[in-house]
XYZ file of C-alpha atoms in Angstrom:
622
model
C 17.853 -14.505 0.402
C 19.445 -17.561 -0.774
C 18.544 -19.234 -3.330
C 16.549 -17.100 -4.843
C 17.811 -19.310 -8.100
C 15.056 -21.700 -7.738
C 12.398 -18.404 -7.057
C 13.367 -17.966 -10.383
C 14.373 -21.001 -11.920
C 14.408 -20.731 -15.265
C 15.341 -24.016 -17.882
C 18.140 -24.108 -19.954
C 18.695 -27.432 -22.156
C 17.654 -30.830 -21.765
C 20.069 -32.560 -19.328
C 23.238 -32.005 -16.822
C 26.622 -32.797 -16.801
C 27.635 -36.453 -17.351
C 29.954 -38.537 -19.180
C 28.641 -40.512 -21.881
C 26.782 -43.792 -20.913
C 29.596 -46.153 -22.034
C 27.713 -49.652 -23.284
C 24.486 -49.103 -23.020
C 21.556 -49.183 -25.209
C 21.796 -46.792 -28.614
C 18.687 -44.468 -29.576
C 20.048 -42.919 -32.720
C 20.924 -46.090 -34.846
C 19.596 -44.671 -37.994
C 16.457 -46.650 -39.322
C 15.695 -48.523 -36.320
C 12.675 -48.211 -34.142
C 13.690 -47.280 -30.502
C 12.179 -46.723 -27.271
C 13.793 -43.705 -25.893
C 16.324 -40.739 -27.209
C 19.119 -39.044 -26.155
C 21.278 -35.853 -27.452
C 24.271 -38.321 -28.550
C 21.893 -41.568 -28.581
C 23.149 -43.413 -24.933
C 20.228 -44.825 -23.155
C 20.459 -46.562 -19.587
C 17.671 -48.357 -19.537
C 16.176 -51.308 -21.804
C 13.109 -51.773 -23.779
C 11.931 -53.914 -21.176
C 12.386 -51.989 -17.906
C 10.115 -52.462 -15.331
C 10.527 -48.743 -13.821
C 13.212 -45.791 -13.177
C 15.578 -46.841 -10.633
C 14.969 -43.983 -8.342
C 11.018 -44.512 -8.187
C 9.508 -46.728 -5.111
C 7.259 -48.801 -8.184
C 5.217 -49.902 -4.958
C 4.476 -46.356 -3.220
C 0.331 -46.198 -2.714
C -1.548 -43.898 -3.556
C -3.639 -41.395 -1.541
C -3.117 -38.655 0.145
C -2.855 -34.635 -0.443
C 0.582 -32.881 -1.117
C 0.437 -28.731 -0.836
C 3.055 -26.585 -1.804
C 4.308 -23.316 -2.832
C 5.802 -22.609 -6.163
C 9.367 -22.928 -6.534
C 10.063 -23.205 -10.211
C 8.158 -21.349 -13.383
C 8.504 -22.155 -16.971
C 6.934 -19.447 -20.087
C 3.762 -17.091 -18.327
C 4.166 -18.746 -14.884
C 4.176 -16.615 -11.777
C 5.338 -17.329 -8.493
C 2.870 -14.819 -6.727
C -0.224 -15.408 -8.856
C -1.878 -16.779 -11.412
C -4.753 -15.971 -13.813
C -5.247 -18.594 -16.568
C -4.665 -22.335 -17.272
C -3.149 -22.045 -20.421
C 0.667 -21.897 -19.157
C 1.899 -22.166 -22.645
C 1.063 -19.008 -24.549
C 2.348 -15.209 -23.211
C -0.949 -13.553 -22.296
C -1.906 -13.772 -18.836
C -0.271 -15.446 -15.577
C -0.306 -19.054 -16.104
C -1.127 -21.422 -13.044
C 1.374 -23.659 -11.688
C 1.135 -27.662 -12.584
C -0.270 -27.271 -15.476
C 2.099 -29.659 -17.497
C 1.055 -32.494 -15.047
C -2.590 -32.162 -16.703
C -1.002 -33.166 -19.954
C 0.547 -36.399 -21.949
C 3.800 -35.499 -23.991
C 5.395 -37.672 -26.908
C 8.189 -38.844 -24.210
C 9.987 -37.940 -20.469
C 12.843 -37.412 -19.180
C 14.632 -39.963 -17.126
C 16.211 -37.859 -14.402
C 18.709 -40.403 -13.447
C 20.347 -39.933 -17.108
C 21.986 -36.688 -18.572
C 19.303 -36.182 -21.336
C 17.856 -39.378 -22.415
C 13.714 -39.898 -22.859
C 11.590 -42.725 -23.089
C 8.282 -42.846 -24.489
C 4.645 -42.061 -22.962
C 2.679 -41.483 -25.422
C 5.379 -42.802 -28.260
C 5.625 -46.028 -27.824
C 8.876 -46.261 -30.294
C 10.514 -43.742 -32.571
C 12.616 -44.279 -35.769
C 15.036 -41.870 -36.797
C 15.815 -41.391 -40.559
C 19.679 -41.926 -41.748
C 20.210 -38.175 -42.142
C 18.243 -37.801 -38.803
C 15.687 -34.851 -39.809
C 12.948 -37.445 -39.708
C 11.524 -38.762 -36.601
C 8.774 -41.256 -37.424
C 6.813 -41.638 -33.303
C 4.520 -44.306 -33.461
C 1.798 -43.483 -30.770
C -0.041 -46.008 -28.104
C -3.360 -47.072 -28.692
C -4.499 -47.011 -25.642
C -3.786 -43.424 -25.138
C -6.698 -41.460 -23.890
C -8.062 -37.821 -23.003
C -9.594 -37.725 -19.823
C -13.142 -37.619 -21.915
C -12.422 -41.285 -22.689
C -11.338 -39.964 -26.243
C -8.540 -41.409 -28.335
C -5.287 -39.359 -28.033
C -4.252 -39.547 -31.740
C -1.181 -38.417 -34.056
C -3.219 -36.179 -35.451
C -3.631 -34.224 -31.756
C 0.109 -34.527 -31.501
C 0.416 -32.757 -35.312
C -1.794 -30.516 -34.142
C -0.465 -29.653 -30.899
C 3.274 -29.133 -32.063
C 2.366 -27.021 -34.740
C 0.205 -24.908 -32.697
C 2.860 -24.887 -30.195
C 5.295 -23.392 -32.907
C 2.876 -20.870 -34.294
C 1.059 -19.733 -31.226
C 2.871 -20.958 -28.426
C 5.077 -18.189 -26.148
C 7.862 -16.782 -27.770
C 10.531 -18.928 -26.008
C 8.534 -22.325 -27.071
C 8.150 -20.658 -30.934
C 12.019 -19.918 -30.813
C 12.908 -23.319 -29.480
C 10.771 -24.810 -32.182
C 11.948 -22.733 -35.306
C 14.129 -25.842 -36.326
C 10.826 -28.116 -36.563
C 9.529 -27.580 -40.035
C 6.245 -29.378 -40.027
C 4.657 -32.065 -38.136
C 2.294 -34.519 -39.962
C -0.153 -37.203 -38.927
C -0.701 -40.186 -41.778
C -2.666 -42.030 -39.838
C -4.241 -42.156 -36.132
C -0.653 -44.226 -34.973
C 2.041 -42.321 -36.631
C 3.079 -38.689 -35.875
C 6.000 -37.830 -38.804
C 8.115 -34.782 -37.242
C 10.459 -32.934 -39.664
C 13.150 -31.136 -38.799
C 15.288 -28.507 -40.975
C 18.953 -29.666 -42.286
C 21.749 -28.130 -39.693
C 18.818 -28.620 -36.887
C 19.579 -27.695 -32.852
C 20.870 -30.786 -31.351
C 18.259 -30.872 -28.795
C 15.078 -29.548 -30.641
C 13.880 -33.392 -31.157
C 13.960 -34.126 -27.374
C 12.052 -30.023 -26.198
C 9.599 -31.233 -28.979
C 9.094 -35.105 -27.250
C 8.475 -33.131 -24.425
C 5.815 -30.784 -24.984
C 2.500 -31.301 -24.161
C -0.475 -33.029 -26.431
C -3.613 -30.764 -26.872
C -6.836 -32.468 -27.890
C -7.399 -31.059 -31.411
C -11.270 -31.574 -31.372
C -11.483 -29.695 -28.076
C -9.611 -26.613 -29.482
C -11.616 -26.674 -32.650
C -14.036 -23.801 -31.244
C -11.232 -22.347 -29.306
C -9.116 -20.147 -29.681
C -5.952 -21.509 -28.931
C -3.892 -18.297 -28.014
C -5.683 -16.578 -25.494
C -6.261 -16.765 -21.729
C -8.566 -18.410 -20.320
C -10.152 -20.005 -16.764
C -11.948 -23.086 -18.462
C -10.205 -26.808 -17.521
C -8.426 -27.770 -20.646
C -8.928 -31.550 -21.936
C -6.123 -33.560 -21.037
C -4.055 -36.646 -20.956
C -1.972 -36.555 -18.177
C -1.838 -38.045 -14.988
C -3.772 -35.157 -13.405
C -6.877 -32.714 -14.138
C -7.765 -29.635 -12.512
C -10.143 -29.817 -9.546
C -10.965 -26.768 -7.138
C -9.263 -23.609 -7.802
C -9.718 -19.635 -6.846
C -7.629 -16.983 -8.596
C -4.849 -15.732 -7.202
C -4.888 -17.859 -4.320
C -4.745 -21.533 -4.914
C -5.510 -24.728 -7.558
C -5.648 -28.678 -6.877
C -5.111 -31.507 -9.153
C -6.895 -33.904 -8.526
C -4.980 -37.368 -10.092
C -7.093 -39.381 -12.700
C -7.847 -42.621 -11.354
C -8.146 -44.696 -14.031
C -5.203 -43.130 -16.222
C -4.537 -44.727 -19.106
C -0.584 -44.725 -18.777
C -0.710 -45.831 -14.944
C 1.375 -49.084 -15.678
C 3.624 -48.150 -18.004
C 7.009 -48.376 -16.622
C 7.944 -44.521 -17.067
C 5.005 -43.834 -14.823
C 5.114 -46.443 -12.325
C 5.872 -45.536 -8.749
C 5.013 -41.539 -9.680
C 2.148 -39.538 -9.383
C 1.096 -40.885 -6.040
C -0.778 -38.340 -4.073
C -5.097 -38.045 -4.926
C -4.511 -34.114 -4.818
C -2.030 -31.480 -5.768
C -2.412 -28.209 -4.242
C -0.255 -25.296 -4.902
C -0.933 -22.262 -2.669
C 0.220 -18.262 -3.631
C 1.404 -15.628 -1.273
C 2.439 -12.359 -2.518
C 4.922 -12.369 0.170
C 7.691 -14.592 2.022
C 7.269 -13.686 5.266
C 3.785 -14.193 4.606
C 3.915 -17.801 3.456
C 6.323 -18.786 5.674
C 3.990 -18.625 8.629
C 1.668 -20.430 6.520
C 3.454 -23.431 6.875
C 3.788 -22.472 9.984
C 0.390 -22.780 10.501
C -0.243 -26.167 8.139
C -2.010 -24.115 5.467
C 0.800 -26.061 3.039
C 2.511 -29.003 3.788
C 5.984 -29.214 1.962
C 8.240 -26.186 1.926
C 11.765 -25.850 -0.014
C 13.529 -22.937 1.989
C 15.381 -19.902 -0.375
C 16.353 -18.139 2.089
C 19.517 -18.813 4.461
C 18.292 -16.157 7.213
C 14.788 -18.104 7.623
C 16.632 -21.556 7.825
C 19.429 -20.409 9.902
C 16.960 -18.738 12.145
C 12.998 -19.587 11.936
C 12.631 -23.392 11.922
C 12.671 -23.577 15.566
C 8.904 -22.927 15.839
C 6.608 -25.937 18.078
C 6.224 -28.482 15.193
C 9.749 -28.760 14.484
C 10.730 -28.989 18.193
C 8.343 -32.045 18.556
C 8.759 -33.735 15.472
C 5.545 -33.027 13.525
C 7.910 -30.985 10.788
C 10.674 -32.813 9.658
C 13.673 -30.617 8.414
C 16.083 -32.241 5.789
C 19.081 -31.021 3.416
C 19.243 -32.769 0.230
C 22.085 -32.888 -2.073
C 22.158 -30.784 -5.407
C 24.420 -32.080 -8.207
C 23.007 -30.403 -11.096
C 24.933 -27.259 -12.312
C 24.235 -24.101 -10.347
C 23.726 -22.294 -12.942
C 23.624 -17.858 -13.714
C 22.477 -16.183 -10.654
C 22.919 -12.133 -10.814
C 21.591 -8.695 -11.368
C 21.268 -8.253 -15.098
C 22.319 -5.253 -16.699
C 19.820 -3.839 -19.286
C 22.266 -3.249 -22.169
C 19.877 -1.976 -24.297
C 20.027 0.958 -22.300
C 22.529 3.537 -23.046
C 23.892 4.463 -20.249
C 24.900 0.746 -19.507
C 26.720 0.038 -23.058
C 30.280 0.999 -21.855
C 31.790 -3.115 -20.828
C 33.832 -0.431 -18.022
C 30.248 1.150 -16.433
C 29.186 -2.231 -16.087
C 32.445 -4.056 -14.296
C 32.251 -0.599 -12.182
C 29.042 -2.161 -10.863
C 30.519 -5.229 -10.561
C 33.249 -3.846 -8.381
C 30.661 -2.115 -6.350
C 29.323 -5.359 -5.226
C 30.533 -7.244 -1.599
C 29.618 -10.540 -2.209
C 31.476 -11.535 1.466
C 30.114 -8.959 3.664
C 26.611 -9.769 2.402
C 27.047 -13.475 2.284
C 28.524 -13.232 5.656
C 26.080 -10.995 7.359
C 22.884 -11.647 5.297
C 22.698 -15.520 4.155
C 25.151 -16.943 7.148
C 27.697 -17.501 5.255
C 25.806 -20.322 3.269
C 27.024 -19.436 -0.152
C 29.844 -19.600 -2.447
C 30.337 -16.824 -5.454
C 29.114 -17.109 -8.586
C 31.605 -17.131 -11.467
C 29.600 -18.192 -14.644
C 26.701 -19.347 -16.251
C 28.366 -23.078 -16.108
C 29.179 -22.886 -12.328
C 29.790 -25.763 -11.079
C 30.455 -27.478 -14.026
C 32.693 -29.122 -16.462
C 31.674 -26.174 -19.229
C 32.941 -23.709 -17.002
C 36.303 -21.949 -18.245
C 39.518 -22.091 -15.898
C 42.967 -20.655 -16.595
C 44.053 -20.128 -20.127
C 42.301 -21.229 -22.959
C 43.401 -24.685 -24.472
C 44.401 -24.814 -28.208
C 40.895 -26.086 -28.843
C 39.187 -23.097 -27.185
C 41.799 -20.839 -29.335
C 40.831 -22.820 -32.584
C 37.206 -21.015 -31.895
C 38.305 -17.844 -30.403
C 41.087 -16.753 -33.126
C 38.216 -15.712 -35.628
C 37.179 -13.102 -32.941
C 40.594 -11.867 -32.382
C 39.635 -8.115 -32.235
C 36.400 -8.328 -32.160
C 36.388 -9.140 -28.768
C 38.154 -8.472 -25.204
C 41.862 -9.194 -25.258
C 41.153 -11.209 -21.708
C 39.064 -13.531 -23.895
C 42.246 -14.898 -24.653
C 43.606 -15.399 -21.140
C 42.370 -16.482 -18.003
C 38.518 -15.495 -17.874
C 37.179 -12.769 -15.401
C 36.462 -13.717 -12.135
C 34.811 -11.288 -9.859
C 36.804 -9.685 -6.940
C 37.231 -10.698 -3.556
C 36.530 -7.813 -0.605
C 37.614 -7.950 2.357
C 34.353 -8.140 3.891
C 33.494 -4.608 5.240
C 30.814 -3.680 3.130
C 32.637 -0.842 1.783
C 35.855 -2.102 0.074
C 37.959 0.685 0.035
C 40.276 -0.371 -2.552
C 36.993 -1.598 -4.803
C 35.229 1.131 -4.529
C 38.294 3.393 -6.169
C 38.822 0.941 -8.770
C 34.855 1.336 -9.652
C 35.275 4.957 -9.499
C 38.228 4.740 -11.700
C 36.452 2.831 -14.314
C 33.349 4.850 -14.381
C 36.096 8.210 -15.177
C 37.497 6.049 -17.891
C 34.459 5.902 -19.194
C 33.233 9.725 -19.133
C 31.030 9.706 -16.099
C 32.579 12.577 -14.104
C 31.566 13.979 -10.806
C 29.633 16.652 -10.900
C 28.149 18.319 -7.781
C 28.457 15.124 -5.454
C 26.550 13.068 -8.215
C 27.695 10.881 -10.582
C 27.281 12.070 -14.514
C 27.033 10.520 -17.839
C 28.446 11.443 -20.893
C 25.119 13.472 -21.739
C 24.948 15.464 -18.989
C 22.286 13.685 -17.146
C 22.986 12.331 -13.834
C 23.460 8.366 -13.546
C 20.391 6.680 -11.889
C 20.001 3.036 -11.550
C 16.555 1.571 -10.752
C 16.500 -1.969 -9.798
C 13.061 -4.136 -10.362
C 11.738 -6.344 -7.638
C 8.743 -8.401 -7.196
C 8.900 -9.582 -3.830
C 10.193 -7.249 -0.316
C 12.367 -10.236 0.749
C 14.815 -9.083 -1.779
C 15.137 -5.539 -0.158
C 18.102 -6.557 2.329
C 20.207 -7.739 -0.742
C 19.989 -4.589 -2.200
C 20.264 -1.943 0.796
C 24.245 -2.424 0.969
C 24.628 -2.454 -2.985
C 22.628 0.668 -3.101
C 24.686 2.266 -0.227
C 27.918 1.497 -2.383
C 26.364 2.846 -5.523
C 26.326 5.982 -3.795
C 28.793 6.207 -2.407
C 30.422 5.998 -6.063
C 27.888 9.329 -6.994
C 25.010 7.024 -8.629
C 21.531 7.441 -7.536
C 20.074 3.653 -7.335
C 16.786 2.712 -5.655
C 14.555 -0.258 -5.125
C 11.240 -0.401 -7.318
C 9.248 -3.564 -6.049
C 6.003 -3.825 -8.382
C 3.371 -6.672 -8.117
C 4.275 -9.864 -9.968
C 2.073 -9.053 -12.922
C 3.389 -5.928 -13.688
C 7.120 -7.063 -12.963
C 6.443 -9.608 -15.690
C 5.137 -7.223 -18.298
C 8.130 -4.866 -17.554
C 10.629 -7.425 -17.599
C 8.875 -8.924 -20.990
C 9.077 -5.387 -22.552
C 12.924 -5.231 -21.095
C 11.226 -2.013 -18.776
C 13.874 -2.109 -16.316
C 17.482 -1.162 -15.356
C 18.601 -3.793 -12.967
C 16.779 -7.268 -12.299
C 18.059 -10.598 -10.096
C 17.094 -13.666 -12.365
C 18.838 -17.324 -12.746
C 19.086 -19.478 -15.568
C 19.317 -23.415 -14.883
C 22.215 -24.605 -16.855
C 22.586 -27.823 -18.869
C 25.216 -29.768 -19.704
C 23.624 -31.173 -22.769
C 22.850 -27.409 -24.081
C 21.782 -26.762 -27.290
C 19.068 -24.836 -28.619
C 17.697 -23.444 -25.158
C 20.871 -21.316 -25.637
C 19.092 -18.764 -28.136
C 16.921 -17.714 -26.091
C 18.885 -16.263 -23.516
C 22.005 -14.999 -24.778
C 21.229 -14.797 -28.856
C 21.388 -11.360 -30.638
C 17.211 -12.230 -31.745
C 16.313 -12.817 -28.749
C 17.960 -9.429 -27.642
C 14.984 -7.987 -29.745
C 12.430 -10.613 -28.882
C 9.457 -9.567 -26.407
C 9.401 -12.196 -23.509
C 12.749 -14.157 -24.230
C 15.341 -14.546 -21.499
C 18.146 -12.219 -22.782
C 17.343 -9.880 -20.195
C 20.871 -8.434 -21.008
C 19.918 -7.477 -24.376
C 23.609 -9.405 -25.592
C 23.602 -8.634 -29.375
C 27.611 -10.614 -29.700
C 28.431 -11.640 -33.274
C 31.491 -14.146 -31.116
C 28.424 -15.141 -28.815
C 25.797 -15.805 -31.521
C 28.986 -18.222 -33.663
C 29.997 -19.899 -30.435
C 25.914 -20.886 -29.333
C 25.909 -22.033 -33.014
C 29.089 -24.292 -32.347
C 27.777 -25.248 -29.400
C 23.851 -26.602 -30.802
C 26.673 -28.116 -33.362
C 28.749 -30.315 -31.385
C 28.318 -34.114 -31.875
C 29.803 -35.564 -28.783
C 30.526 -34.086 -25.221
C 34.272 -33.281 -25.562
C 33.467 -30.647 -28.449
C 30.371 -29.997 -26.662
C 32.056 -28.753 -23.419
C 35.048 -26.769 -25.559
C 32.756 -24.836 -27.127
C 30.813 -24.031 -23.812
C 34.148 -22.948 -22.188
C 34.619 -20.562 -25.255
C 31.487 -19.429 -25.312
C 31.838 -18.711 -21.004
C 34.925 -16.678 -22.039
C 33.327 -14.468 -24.270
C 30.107 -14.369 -21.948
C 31.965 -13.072 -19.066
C 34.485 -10.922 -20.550
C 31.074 -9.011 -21.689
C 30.516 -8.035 -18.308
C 26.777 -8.318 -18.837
C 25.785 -9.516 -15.160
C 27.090 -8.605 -11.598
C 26.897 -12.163 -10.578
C 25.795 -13.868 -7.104
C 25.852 -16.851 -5.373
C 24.612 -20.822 -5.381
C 24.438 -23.739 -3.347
C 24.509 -27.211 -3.969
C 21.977 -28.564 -1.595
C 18.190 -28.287 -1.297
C 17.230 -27.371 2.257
C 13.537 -28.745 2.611
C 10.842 -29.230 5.278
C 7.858 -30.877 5.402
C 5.041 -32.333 7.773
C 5.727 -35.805 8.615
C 3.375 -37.658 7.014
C 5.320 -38.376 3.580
C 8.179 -40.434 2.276
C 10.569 -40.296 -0.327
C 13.371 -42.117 -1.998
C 16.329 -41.965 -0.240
C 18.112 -38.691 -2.444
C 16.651 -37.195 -5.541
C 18.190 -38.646 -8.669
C 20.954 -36.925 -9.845
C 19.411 -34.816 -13.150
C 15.980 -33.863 -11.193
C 15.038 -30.623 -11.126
C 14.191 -30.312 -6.977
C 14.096 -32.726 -4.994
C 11.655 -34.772 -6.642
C 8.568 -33.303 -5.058
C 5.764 -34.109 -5.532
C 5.878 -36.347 -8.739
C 8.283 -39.127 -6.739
C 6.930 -38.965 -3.334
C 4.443 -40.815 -1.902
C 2.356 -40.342 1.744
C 3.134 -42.605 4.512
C -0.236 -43.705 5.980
C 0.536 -44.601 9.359
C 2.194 -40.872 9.782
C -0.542 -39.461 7.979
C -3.040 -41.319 10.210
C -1.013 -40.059 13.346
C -1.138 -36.577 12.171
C -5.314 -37.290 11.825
C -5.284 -38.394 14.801
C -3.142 -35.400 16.640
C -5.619 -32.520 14.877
């Protein structure tokens, strides 16, 4: 496996790393109206921009683009899917969804965080900003021909907050209401000592048509096409196996400058295999036509099949600048046998990073240190006297490392059985009360020390076969459960489960997101990300300082304190990342030249655009 990170990409803030956008246009001036926002108000582009730099504004249209999932967001699946309504927690929701809906404003992915307005054509901010006045487009439309209309965006958000999946409610508990005066003007208030990023998650979530919902319910699964706004509706679809978009024609935001050169292909297609191997040889065999590869054995290995020898796949590796983000097993904390920090680092310990990296993923990957790998957020070395001016409080409270050089985890020497490591985890696990007993490993209790890790996929089986032998070798029964996706979901919602791989996609403009996954409620919340179950008093303070900071230099201290405190938890064994995108697809597409630098991906499919004289080559060659 390799980068099983994007298999389960999960978001994490509004924006990545960058230094502040020195001279250009302000968002935040208090009390004017503005066409785009950002976290510390720095906007690239004008009012008057013609389109995003990194968009071909003259890239026709036509064409179908087929694909695999690669990212999920709330009740997505990779494997499946079961409903179109991918913003609530029952059922699986289908994949490209959000391209079926119109939100307040979008992300420029060329910028760190900033957004300029879709449906909003301007936005004034109140002097105490808790006040965000949007005032809509006229010509906004549902695809019915009906007017989009503040009082569908009033509706929508507050909805969204009330109803919406647990992650989107949390995100949103700093919105207090959202009010419609009139059919132009959507009034969005937010509470005193707000997240600095809730106003930008709420710009981007998606308008529902409040007529349409009227006689439904809004909460509840379902297989009927929503109304929508966006530059896409759902066409042909079967359960399970695959859904089109089919791209509206005559959209109503076509020409606006955030929308021109994107959205190019007629049709959308996303397929769903329960298993890799499985769609692999589906591109194979042209059942999909773009592929983004996880796995370094299949790159290093399987793209040497006909189409790639003559041309008809192309095979490309695109650069990755974004932060790489968590990638690990997470450690169910909840449970008891995990809450000693010394069990835990024992399975860290356990872990050869270099003999599996080396012998399983050819040696494509580096080690994963923290959350903010790859990053400026990341901690290094000692903490500087700004890091101790947040830390001292927890003085302790908290690890003594906290205040030294953070933990980083060890290097083997590549055997698969570290010797030395393996004592070391044996030590800690005596330290902590789990004895040998009989040639198995046992806790405190009595009981003998199992470990069962949770799997939704058997490409993730070779990952685990070494850890599992090392886990034994240390006395501890562990085994491999792999369930279908919908049950892994529900057990990983109800935090049913010992061991699980996830990643979180890390922002350098985080804020809010942060609750979520690492927050003491969201420990006890049913669906959230903090699969850990981390209930820290220092963490809960330091996510608080964090959603506080007002410019990036306090932004990225507190980060680094709050990394300290993360790691010296011991609440992951962490992995690995890689800072390209490894990506084929059958020639008959173009793109620009490198994604920007903030996308998520590689830009695909929203950016690209098919080449007609390929496409009418590959016609011709069927």
């Amino acid at each position: 496996m390799t980068l099983l990170s994007r298999r389960h990409l999960l978001g994490l803030g509004v924006g990545v790393l960058s230094a502040p956008l020195m001279g250009a246009a302000r968002a935040t001036d208090a009390g004017r109206e503005a066409h785009g926002i950002s976290v510390f108000g720095d906007l690239k582009y004008p009012a008057d921009f013609p389109h995003f730099d990194y968009v071909n504004p003259s890239a026709p249209k036509g064409g179908v683009f087929s694909l695999i999932p690669s990212v999920r967001a709330y009740n997505q699946s990779f494997q499946t899917f079961n409903s179109l309504n991918a913003y609530i927690l029952k059922g699986e929701g289908a994949q490209g969804m959000d391209m079926t809906f119109a939100p307040l404003m979008v992300r420029a992915n060329d910028e760190p965080d900033a957004m300029y307005g879709l449906v909003a054509k301007s936005v004034q901010i109140s002097p105490n900003k808790l006040i965000y006045r949007f005032t809509l487009r006229p010509e906004a439309r549902f695809h019915d021909g009906s007017k989009l209309t503040a009082q569908d965006a009033a509706f929508s958000l507050t909805a969204l907050k009330t109803k919406g999946h647990p992650l989107i409610v949390q995100q949103m508990r700093d919105m207090v209401k959202a009010e419609a005066p009139d059919d132009a003007t959507l009034v969005v208030t937010f509470a005193e000592k707000r997240a600095r990023d809730v106003p930008l998650y709420v710009a981007g979530l998606p308008i529902f048509s409040k007529a349409y919902y009227a006689a439904r319910a809004f909460d509840e699964s379902t297989l009927d096409r929503p109304l929508g706004s966006g530059p896409y509706k759902v066409g042909k679809f079967e359960v399970n196996r695959y859904i089109e978009f089919e791209r509206v024609k005559d959209w109503w935001a076509a020409d606006l400058a955030v929308a021109r050169g994107s959205y190019n292909f007629d049709i959308v297609r996303y397929e769903f295999y329960r298993d890799r191997d499985v769609a692999f040889e589906g591109f194979t065999a042209k059942n999909y036509l773009f592929r983004e590869e996880f796995t370094a054995r299949v790159w290093a290995t399987r793209y040497d099949f006909p189409a790639v020898k003559d041309g008809r796949v192309k095979l490309e590796t695109l650069p990755d600048e974004t932060p790489s983000g968590a990638q690990g097993w997470f450690i169910n904390t909840r449970r008891e046998k995990f809450g000693d920090p010394r069990v835990r680092e024992a399975l860290i310990q356990a872990f050869d990073f270099e003999w599996t990296n080396k012998t399983i993923m050819y040696g494509a990957y580096a080690r994963t240190h923290s959350p903010f790998q790859n990053s400026d957020m990341m901690a290094k070395g000692p903490p500087s006297p700004e890091e101790l001016k947040l830390l001292e409080p927890f003085r302790g409270q908290v690890p003594d490392e906290v205040f030294g050089s953070p933990f980083v985890p060890p290097v083997s020497d590549g055997s698969g059985q570290d010797r030395t490591l393996l004592r070391k985890a044996s030590q800690l696990l005596l330290d902590a009360g789990l004895a040998i007993k009989d040639g198995k490993r046992v806790l405190p209790n009595g009981e003998v020390f199992k470990i069962e890790f949770l799997v939704d996929e058997p490409s993730l089986e070779p990952h685990h076969a070494p850890y599992i032998k090392n886990l034994g070798t240390l006395g501890i029964e562990a085994s491999l459960r792999l369930v279908d996706p919908v049950q892994y979901r529900a057990r990983v919602e109800d935090f049913d489960f010992d061991m699980t791989i996830e990643r979180f996609s890390m922002s350098a403009t985080p804020g809010d997101a942060m609750r979520p996954f690492f927050s003491s409620q969201a420990a006890a919340t049913k669906g959230s990300y903090n699969l850990a179950g981390i209930a820290s008093p220092a963490i809960d303070v330091l996510i608080e300082k964090i959603i506080g900071a007002d410019n990036r230099t306090d932004l990225t201290v507190a980060c680094r304190a709050f990394d300290r405190v993360f790691r010296a938890g011991r609440y992951w064994v962490p992995q690995w990342y890689r800072t390209t995108h490894p990506i084929a697809y059958w020639d008959q597409f173009a793109h620009p030249e490198k994604p920007p630098r903030y996308a998520q991906g590689v830009g695909a499919p929203e950016n690209w655009w098919t080449d007609q004289n390929k496409a009418a080559k590959a016609e011709q060659a069927k």
